[in-house]
XYZ file of C-alpha atoms in Angstrom:
149
model
C 3.687 15.544 -4.893
C 0.192 16.992 -5.318
C 1.469 19.447 -7.936
C 3.172 16.603 -9.814
C -0.037 14.572 -9.672
C -1.930 17.498 -11.214
C 0.756 17.883 -13.894
C 0.489 14.184 -14.749
C -3.264 14.628 -15.148
C -2.764 17.551 -17.561
C -0.435 15.329 -19.608
C -3.275 12.852 -20.007
C -1.857 10.204 -17.711
C -4.398 8.005 -15.939
C -2.289 7.259 -12.885
C 1.041 7.381 -11.103
C 3.397 4.979 -9.374
C 4.632 5.442 -5.818
C 6.705 3.386 -3.411
C 5.433 1.340 -0.502
C 6.640 4.006 1.896
C 7.940 7.561 1.548
C 11.348 7.964 3.160
C 10.700 7.070 6.816
C 6.896 7.480 6.599
C 4.324 4.784 5.964
C 1.499 5.549 3.548
C -0.714 6.227 6.584
C 1.293 9.299 7.556
C -0.978 12.375 7.716
C 1.599 14.359 5.709
C 0.866 12.143 2.700
C -2.934 12.076 2.969
C -3.533 15.119 0.772
C -1.817 13.257 -2.088
C -4.312 10.396 -1.843
C -7.258 12.774 -1.476
C -6.162 14.637 -4.622
C -5.626 11.387 -6.566
C -9.176 10.407 -5.642
C -10.543 13.825 -6.650
C -8.703 13.722 -9.997
C -9.701 10.121 -10.689
C -6.035 9.154 -10.940
C -5.007 5.575 -10.198
C -2.128 4.933 -7.802
C 0.113 1.921 -8.455
C 2.220 0.987 -5.430
C 5.498 -0.862 -5.974
C 8.010 -1.866 -3.272
C 11.396 -0.229 -3.010
C 14.093 0.269 -0.370
C 12.911 -2.731 1.630
C 12.646 -2.452 5.403
C 15.176 -4.720 7.115
C 17.334 -5.080 4.009
C 20.508 -4.860 6.097
C 19.504 -8.140 7.763
C 18.865 -9.790 4.408
C 22.068 -9.212 2.458
C 22.482 -12.839 1.384
C 20.393 -14.941 -0.956
C 18.705 -11.959 -2.658
C 16.367 -11.854 0.359
C 15.435 -8.171 0.040
C 13.661 -9.088 -3.192
C 12.408 -12.509 -2.081
C 11.225 -11.583 1.427
C 11.399 -7.794 1.657
C 9.289 -6.916 -1.388
C 6.318 -9.065 -0.346
C 6.508 -7.624 3.164
C 6.651 -4.067 1.780
C 3.455 -4.671 -0.194
C 1.699 -5.847 2.968
C 3.093 -2.872 4.899
C 1.725 -0.467 2.311
C -1.754 -1.969 2.168
C -2.032 -2.355 5.946
C -1.028 1.299 6.255
C -3.747 2.355 3.801
C -6.391 0.146 5.441
C -5.632 0.649 9.127
C -4.426 4.217 8.652
C -7.862 5.273 7.461
C -6.800 6.289 3.950
C -9.080 3.818 2.172
C -11.904 4.627 4.596
C -11.606 8.374 4.010
C -11.013 8.014 0.246
C -13.516 5.340 -0.787
C -13.183 6.149 -4.503
C -9.374 6.046 -4.531
C -8.148 3.562 -7.135
C -5.154 1.654 -5.754
C -3.237 -1.266 -7.232
C -0.531 -3.067 -5.313
C 2.336 -4.850 -7.068
C 3.293 -8.520 -6.962
C -0.145 -9.899 -6.225
C -0.269 -7.935 -2.995
C 2.953 -9.517 -1.753
C 2.442 -11.289 1.562
C -0.920 -9.573 2.154
C -3.184 -12.342 0.786
C -1.499 -14.983 2.939
C -1.632 -12.864 6.075
C -5.102 -11.257 5.825
C -6.454 -13.681 8.428
C -3.701 -12.668 10.832
C -4.220 -8.986 10.065
C -7.964 -9.257 10.665
C -7.369 -11.220 13.861
C -5.035 -8.512 15.148
C -7.635 -5.861 14.329
C -10.293 -7.860 16.203
C -8.346 -8.788 19.337
C -6.182 -5.663 19.669
C -8.408 -2.777 18.589
C -6.440 -0.589 20.994
C -3.468 -0.999 18.637
C -4.974 -1.800 15.234
C -8.345 -0.029 15.087
C -7.215 3.407 16.190
C -7.357 5.200 12.813
C -9.991 3.212 10.915
C -13.237 1.686 12.078
C -13.530 -0.431 8.934
C -12.409 -4.059 9.301
C -9.406 -4.897 7.058
C -11.338 -7.788 5.454
C -14.021 -5.302 4.404
C -11.503 -3.536 2.172
C -10.943 -6.658 0.065
C -12.360 -5.930 -3.365
C -11.825 -2.176 -3.046
C -8.280 -2.254 -4.445
C -6.470 -4.268 -7.089
C -3.334 -6.402 -7.193
C -1.322 -7.202 -10.288
C -0.587 -10.791 -11.294
C 3.231 -10.622 -11.307
C 3.708 -13.403 -8.760
C 5.923 -15.788 -10.794
C 3.693 -18.753 -9.886
C 0.315 -19.537 -11.419
C -0.688 -21.500 -8.299
C -0.527 -18.246 -6.314
C -3.138 -16.683 -8.555
């Protein structure tokens, strides 16, 4: 992935798109960190878009993987980057999350609360509060509802 990132840079691209997880690894997995470090070093933006939604087998009806799974995937990805220490260790990494951040904006209070009351579980890989990362990454505006913006 690092070699492909470098190749994209030589082609003049300004960024790349990745999924919200890589196979069975969250974006906090140490095996993926060198990709983020290199994207930061190269000044390449990373756009994160959900795919292969977790729990999709439980959501076969009503198009729920796209209605429920995608927003959850966006939150999973950003929580992994925040709590996994990626954003702390790569402060100049330019990240944009799809679909307005998915369920992240509506659950940031809960996420911060978990970090505060269960540091033994949530604050193990990053000492930066999740709320302190707000404003350090971007979200697109594809939310299908102007009230959400």
